mmCIF file of C-alpha atoms in Angstrom:
data_model
loop_
_atom_site.group_PDB
_atom_site.id
_atom_site.type_symbol
_atom_site.label_atom_id
_atom_site.label_comp_id
_atom_site.label_asym_id
_atom_site.label_seq_id
_atom_site.Cartn_x
_atom_site.Cartn_y
_atom_site.Cartn_z
ATOM 1 C CA MET A 1 -10.248 3.223 0.399
ATOM 2 C CA ALA A 2 -6.901 2.683 -1.254
ATOM 3 C CA ASN A 3 -6.152 3.143 -4.456
ATOM 4 C CA PHE A 4 -4.814 0.550 -7.521
ATOM 5 C CA ARG A 5 -0.724 1.302 -6.874
ATOM 6 C CA THR A 6 -1.117 1.012 -3.127
ATOM 7 C CA HIS A 7 -3.105 -2.577 -3.529
ATOM 8 C CA ILE A 8 -0.289 -3.522 -5.740
ATOM 9 C CA THR A 9 2.854 -1.963 -4.169
ATOM 10 C CA VAL A 10 2.041 -3.175 -1.048
ATOM 11 C CA ALA A 11 1.317 -6.886 -2.246
ATOM 12 C CA ALA A 12 4.089 -6.921 -4.044
ATOM 13 C CA ALA A 13 6.050 -6.375 -1.040
ATOM 14 C CA GLY A 14 4.319 -8.603 0.602
ATOM 15 C CA GLY A 15 5.383 -11.233 -2.367
ATOM 16 C CA VAL A 16 8.892 -10.063 -1.816
ATOM 17 C CA LEU A 17 8.517 -10.985 1.898
ATOM 18 C CA MET A 18 6.830 -15.143 1.049
ATOM 19 C CA ALA A 19 9.583 -15.395 -1.439
ATOM 20 C CA TYR A 20 12.492 -14.431 0.370
ATOM 21 C CA VAL A 21 11.352 -16.502 3.169
ATOM 22 C CA GLY A 22 10.531 -19.294 1.110
ATOM 23 C CA TRP A 23 13.643 -19.419 -0.894
ATOM 24 C CA GLN A 24 15.688 -19.740 2.614
ATOM 25 C CA ALA A 25 13.938 -22.722 4.035
ATOM 26 C CA GLU A 26 14.581 -23.943 0.501
ATOM 27 C CA TRP A 27 11.303 -24.211 -0.453
ATOM 28 C CA TRP A 28 12.078 -22.799 -3.791
ATOM 29 C CA PRO A 29 14.668 -21.659 -6.457
ATOM 30 C CA ALA A 30 15.240 -18.027 -6.928
ATOM 31 C CA THR A 31 13.199 -18.403 -10.042
ATOM 32 C CA GLN A 32 10.088 -19.741 -8.708
ATOM 33 C CA ALA A 33 10.593 -16.895 -6.375
ATOM 34 C CA LEU A 34 9.288 -14.406 -8.571
ATOM 35 C CA LEU A 35 6.779 -16.424 -9.445
ATOM 36 C CA ILE A 36 5.553 -15.944 -5.664
ATOM 37 C CA ILE A 37 6.472 -12.271 -5.910
ATOM 38 C CA ALA A 38 3.923 -11.864 -9.140
ATOM 39 C CA LEU A 39 1.173 -14.489 -7.654
ATOM 40 C CA VAL A 40 0.652 -12.188 -4.270
ATOM 41 C CA ALA A 41 0.815 -9.212 -6.489
ATOM 42 C CA PHE A 42 -1.860 -10.378 -8.524
ATOM 43 C CA GLY A 43 -4.067 -11.491 -5.452
ATOM 44 C CA GLY A 44 -3.579 -7.804 -4.241
ATOM 45 C CA ILE A 45 -5.683 -5.944 -7.395
ATOM 46 C CA LEU A 46 -7.958 -9.335 -7.293
ATOM 47 C CA PRO A 47 -10.868 -8.277 -5.163
ATOM 48 C CA ASP A 48 -11.340 -5.409 -7.507
ATOM 49 C CA ILE A 49 -12.402 -7.552 -9.945
ATOM 50 C CA ASP A 50 -15.767 -6.328 -9.126
ATOM 51 C CA ALA A 51 -15.071 -3.138 -9.334
ATOM 52 C CA ASP A 52 -16.544 -1.275 -12.596
ATOM 53 C CA ARG A 53 -14.236 0.755 -15.106
ATOM 54 C CA SER A 54 -11.347 0.274 -12.784
ATOM 55 C CA ARG A 55 -7.892 -0.062 -13.748
ATOM 56 C CA SER A 56 -7.597 -3.119 -11.641
ATOM 57 C CA ILE A 57 -10.636 -4.906 -13.891
ATOM 58 C CA ARG A 58 -9.049 -4.258 -16.932
ATOM 59 C CA LEU A 59 -5.904 -5.610 -16.092
ATOM 60 C CA ILE A 60 -6.882 -9.324 -14.311
ATOM 61 C CA PHE A 61 -9.148 -10.011 -17.270
ATOM 62 C CA ASN A 62 -5.707 -8.805 -20.068
ATOM 63 C CA LEU A 63 -3.995 -11.447 -17.210
ATOM 64 C CA LEU A 64 -6.618 -14.257 -16.952
ATOM 65 C CA SER A 65 -6.688 -14.120 -21.234
ATOM 66 C CA VAL A 66 -3.749 -16.101 -21.510
ATOM 67 C CA PRO A 67 -4.362 -18.851 -19.180
ATOM 68 C CA SER A 68 -7.823 -19.131 -20.483
ATOM 69 C CA LEU A 69 -6.338 -19.197 -24.133
ATOM 70 C CA VAL A 70 -3.999 -22.238 -22.758
ATOM 71 C CA LEU A 71 -6.538 -23.730 -21.149
ATOM 72 C CA GLY A 72 -8.692 -24.111 -24.209
ATOM 73 C CA VAL A 73 -5.443 -25.272 -26.109
ATOM 74 C CA LEU A 74 -5.431 -28.223 -23.769
ATOM 75 C CA LEU A 75 -8.579 -28.909 -23.955
ATOM 76 C CA LEU A 76 -9.897 -28.150 -27.206
ATOM 77 C CA GLN A 77 -6.487 -29.495 -29.241
ATOM 78 C CA PRO A 78 -7.646 -33.059 -29.484
ATOM 79 C CA TRP A 79 -11.188 -32.506 -31.058
ATOM 80 C CA LEU A 80 -10.180 -29.637 -33.580
ATOM 81 C CA THR A 81 -8.000 -29.259 -36.872
ATOM 82 C CA PRO A 82 -5.326 -26.832 -36.545
ATOM 83 C CA GLY A 83 -7.671 -23.994 -38.401
ATOM 84 C CA LEU A 84 -10.316 -24.539 -36.353
ATOM 85 C CA LEU A 85 -8.396 -24.381 -33.531
ATOM 86 C CA LEU A 86 -7.188 -21.073 -33.988
ATOM 87 C CA VAL A 87 -9.833 -19.715 -34.590
ATOM 88 C CA ALA A 88 -11.439 -21.360 -31.391
ATOM 89 C CA CYS A 89 -8.714 -20.037 -29.074
ATOM 90 C CA GLY A 90 -8.613 -16.577 -30.655
ATOM 91 C CA GLY A 91 -12.241 -16.268 -30.134
ATOM 92 C CA ILE A 92 -11.717 -17.567 -26.517
ATOM 93 C CA TYR A 93 -8.822 -15.025 -25.934
ATOM 94 C CA VAL A 94 -10.704 -12.101 -27.473
ATOM 95 C CA SER A 95 -13.822 -13.296 -25.759
ATOM 96 C CA VAL A 96 -12.715 -13.027 -21.790
ATOM 97 C CA ARG A 97 -10.126 -10.159 -22.606
ATOM 98 C CA TYR A 98 -12.738 -7.515 -24.301
ATOM 99 C CA PHE A 99 -16.206 -9.448 -23.094
ATOM 100 C CA ALA A 100 -16.334 -11.464 -20.186
ATOM 101 C CA ALA A 101 -15.288 -7.950 -17.920
ATOM 102 C CA VAL A 102 -18.005 -5.917 -19.246
ATOM 103 C CA VAL A 103 -20.473 -9.203 -18.439
ATOM 104 C CA PHE A 104 -18.410 -9.312 -14.752
ATOM 105 C CA SER A 105 -19.149 -6.001 -13.460
ATOM 106 C CA ARG A 106 -22.509 -6.171 -14.802
ATOM 107 C CA LEU A 107 -23.695 -8.957 -12.692
ATOM 108 C CA THR A 108 -21.227 -7.791 -9.826
ATOM 109 C CA VAL A 109 -21.191 -5.427 -7.095
ATOM 110 C CA HIS A 110 -18.194 -3.243 -5.483
ATOM 111 C CA ARG A 111 -17.549 -4.783 -1.924
ATOM 112 C CA GLY A 112 -19.668 -7.456 -2.710
ATOM 113 C CA ILE A 113 -19.212 -10.989 -2.637
ATOM 114 C CA TRP A 114 -15.600 -10.839 -4.339
ATOM 115 C CA HIS A 115 -14.499 -8.787 -0.965
ATOM 116 C CA SER A 116 -14.617 -11.561 1.544
ATOM 117 C CA LEU A 117 -12.648 -14.247 2.834
ATOM 118 C CA MET A 118 -14.820 -16.742 0.867
ATOM 119 C CA ALA A 119 -13.576 -15.223 -2.196
ATOM 120 C CA ALA A 120 -10.231 -15.499 -1.388
ATOM 121 C CA VAL A 121 -10.639 -19.143 -0.379
ATOM 122 C CA LEU A 122 -11.974 -19.450 -3.456
ATOM 123 C CA CYS A 123 -9.298 -18.160 -5.623
ATOM 124 C CA ALA A 124 -6.845 -19.720 -3.587
ATOM 125 C CA LEU A 125 -8.019 -23.521 -4.067
ATOM 126 C CA MET A 126 -8.834 -22.306 -8.421
ATOM 127 C CA THR A 127 -5.228 -21.382 -8.304
ATOM 128 C CA ALA A 128 -4.002 -24.526 -6.867
ATOM 129 C CA ALA A 129 -6.140 -26.454 -9.001
ATOM 130 C CA PHE A 130 -5.008 -24.932 -11.849
ATOM 131 C CA SER A 131 -1.280 -25.128 -10.986
ATOM 132 C CA PHE A 132 -1.849 -28.749 -10.343
ATOM 133 C CA HIS A 133 -3.634 -30.229 -13.318
ATOM 134 C CA LEU A 134 -3.258 -27.745 -15.754
ATOM 135 C CA LEU A 135 0.624 -26.894 -15.222
ATOM 136 C CA ALA A 136 1.356 -30.443 -13.743
ATOM 137 C CA GLN A 137 3.181 -28.640 -10.797
ATOM 138 C CA PRO A 138 3.749 -30.872 -7.938
ATOM 139 C CA ALA A 139 1.057 -30.688 -5.045
ATOM 140 C CA TRP A 140 3.406 -28.676 -2.323
ATOM 141 C CA LEU A 141 4.184 -25.830 -4.920
ATOM 142 C CA ALA A 142 0.251 -25.722 -6.302
ATOM 143 C CA TRP A 143 -0.576 -25.687 -2.782
ATOM 144 C CA CYS A 144 2.144 -22.390 -2.405
ATOM 145 C CA HIS A 145 1.238 -20.530 -5.474
ATOM 146 C CA SER A 146 -2.668 -21.345 -3.797
ATOM 147 C CA ALA A 147 -1.029 -19.846 -0.542
ATOM 148 C CA ALA A 148 0.281 -16.806 -2.807
ATOM 149 C CA VAL A 149 -3.243 -15.849 -3.936
ATOM 150 C CA LEU A 150 -4.758 -15.915 -1.140
ATOM 151 C CA LEU A 151 -2.022 -14.077 0.513
ATOM 152 C CA GLY A 152 -2.037 -11.169 -1.942
ATOM 153 C CA PHE A 153 -6.057 -11.506 -1.824
ATOM 154 C CA ILE A 154 -6.027 -11.034 1.833
ATOM 155 C CA ILE A 155 -3.153 -7.872 2.184
ATOM 156 C CA HIS A 156 -6.038 -6.247 -0.187
ATOM 157 C CA LEU A 157 -9.011 -6.790 1.921
ATOM 158 C CA SER A 158 -6.905 -5.288 4.894
ATOM 159 C CA LEU A 159 -6.108 -2.594 3.500
ATOM 160 C CA ASP A 160 -9.329 -1.142 2.127
ATOM 161 C CA GLU A 161 -10.219 -1.696 5.700
ATOM 162 C CA LEU A 162 -6.792 0.393 7.159
ATOM 163 C CA PHE A 163 -8.075 2.900 4.368
ATOM 164 C CA SER A 164 -11.166 2.667 6.062
ATOM 165 C CA VAL A 165 -10.702 4.367 9.460
ATOM 166 C CA ASP A 166 -10.212 8.087 9.695
ATOM 167 C CA LEU A 167 -7.271 8.527 12.193
ATOM 168 C CA GLU A 168 -7.760 12.497 11.823
ATOM 169 C CA GLY A 169 -11.141 12.819 12.933
ATOM 170 C CA ALA A 170 -10.947 9.576 14.759
ATOM 171 C CA ARG A 171 -13.790 7.686 12.913
ATOM 172 C CA LEU A 172 -15.142 5.334 11.341
ATOM 173 C CA LYS A 173 -15.966 5.760 7.442
ATOM 174 C CA ARG A 174 -18.907 3.956 5.885
ATOM 175 C CA SER A 175 -17.127 1.656 4.225
ATOM 176 C CA PHE A 176 -15.539 0.033 7.117
ATOM 177 C CA GLY A 177 -16.566 -3.513 7.558
ATOM 178 C CA THR A 178 -17.062 -3.718 3.997
ATOM 179 C CA ALA A 179 -13.936 -5.535 2.699
ATOM 180 C CA LEU A 180 -12.471 -7.957 5.459
ATOM 181 C CA LYS A 181 -15.704 -9.923 6.039
ATOM 182 C CA LEU A 182 -16.510 -13.641 5.898
ATOM 183 C CA GLY A 183 -19.316 -13.317 3.129
ATOM 184 C CA ASP A 184 -21.766 -10.457 1.616
ATOM 185 C CA GLY A 185 -24.003 -10.164 4.275
ATOM 186 C CA ARG A 186 -26.807 -7.907 2.012
ATOM 187 C CA ARG A 187 -27.047 -10.508 -0.898
ATOM 188 C CA PRO A 188 -27.212 -14.046 0.756
ATOM 189 C CA LEU A 189 -28.327 -15.679 -2.792
ATOM 190 C CA SER A 190 -23.851 -14.786 -3.257
ATOM 191 C CA ASN A 191 -22.837 -17.132 -0.506
ATOM 192 C CA VAL A 192 -24.958 -19.771 -1.580
ATOM 193 C CA PHE A 193 -23.379 -19.270 -5.545
ATOM 194 C CA MET A 194 -19.540 -19.045 -3.738
ATOM 195 C CA LEU A 195 -20.013 -22.141 -1.502
ATOM 196 C CA ILE A 196 -21.394 -24.110 -4.730
ATOM 197 C CA ALA A 197 -18.005 -23.124 -6.682
ATOM 198 C CA LEU A 198 -16.060 -23.895 -3.666
ATOM 199 C CA PHE A 199 -17.339 -27.660 -3.235
ATOM 200 C CA THR A 200 -17.376 -28.066 -6.613
ATOM 201 C CA LEU A 201 -13.188 -27.115 -6.800
ATOM 202 C CA VAL A 202 -12.700 -28.976 -3.747
ATOM 203 C CA PRO A 203 -11.987 -33.008 -5.348
ATOM 204 C CA TRP A 204 -9.794 -30.553 -7.973
ATOM 205 C CA VAL A 205 -7.122 -29.411 -5.610
ATOM 206 C CA PRO A 206 -3.434 -31.125 -4.908
ATOM 207 C CA PRO A 207 -3.981 -33.862 -1.948
ATOM 208 C CA TRP A 208 -4.802 -31.929 1.254
ATOM 209 C CA ASP A 209 -2.098 -33.712 3.317
ATOM 210 C CA VAL A 210 0.848 -31.962 1.254
ATOM 211 C CA LEU A 211 -0.244 -28.966 2.389
ATOM 212 C CA ILE A 212 -0.890 -29.773 6.135
ATOM 213 C CA GLU A 213 2.471 -31.098 5.613
ATOM 214 C CA LEU A 214 3.158 -26.997 4.592
ATOM 215 C CA PHE A 215 1.853 -26.103 7.513
ATOM 216 C CA ARG A 216 3.834 -27.799 9.817
ATOM 217 C CA GLN A 217 7.076 -26.967 8.380
ATOM 218 C CA GLY A 218 5.689 -23.415 8.138
ATOM 219 C CA SER A 219 5.333 -22.983 11.917
ATOM 220 C CA LEU A 220 8.922 -24.815 12.396
ATOM 221 C CA LEU A 221 10.327 -21.455 10.684
ATOM 222 C CA TRP A 222 9.374 -19.129 13.645
ATOM 223 C CA ARG A 223 10.524 -21.401 16.524
#
């Protein structure tokens, strides 16, 4: 399978392409383009959140600890004194960065549900909801952030499948078909939980008509 360096390098290259196209289409300024590149690169390592003791899982939870801290401040600030807020947010940061990865690795299986298109959509919707509600970004920009993570995620799954093809031996490795799939065929309960999470997120995403308009504008770029 593709290693960490390959995943993040190819995803970053895809992010540069997406950022350039959006900049040329005047969807975002150059400063926003840097964030698009970062989001695609992050999506490019996100499926390996289920890989125990990998560089990806350490980096992912290190990065996730920051928005978790911001979310904790926003939710707890009206209810706690500054001293208690500091303690609570410190606990959130440490829990996400150091303990969540251990718990997550015990609950997931590598190349399971997190290596699937269903998980890609879930992460994309989470990004859209976070950008729209917590970062107060415009709906169209929140959907663009969502698309960036989705692109990186799919790049990762595609690379895993490509590296499952042995061109020299003209054969398919045993890992072929375990990445770019709709859901987890071996663990049906994982699919159920993922679907519940997807339907839970739907009311929180930005307006769908904005996404449809973005698709329309995007299709015009290729004419």
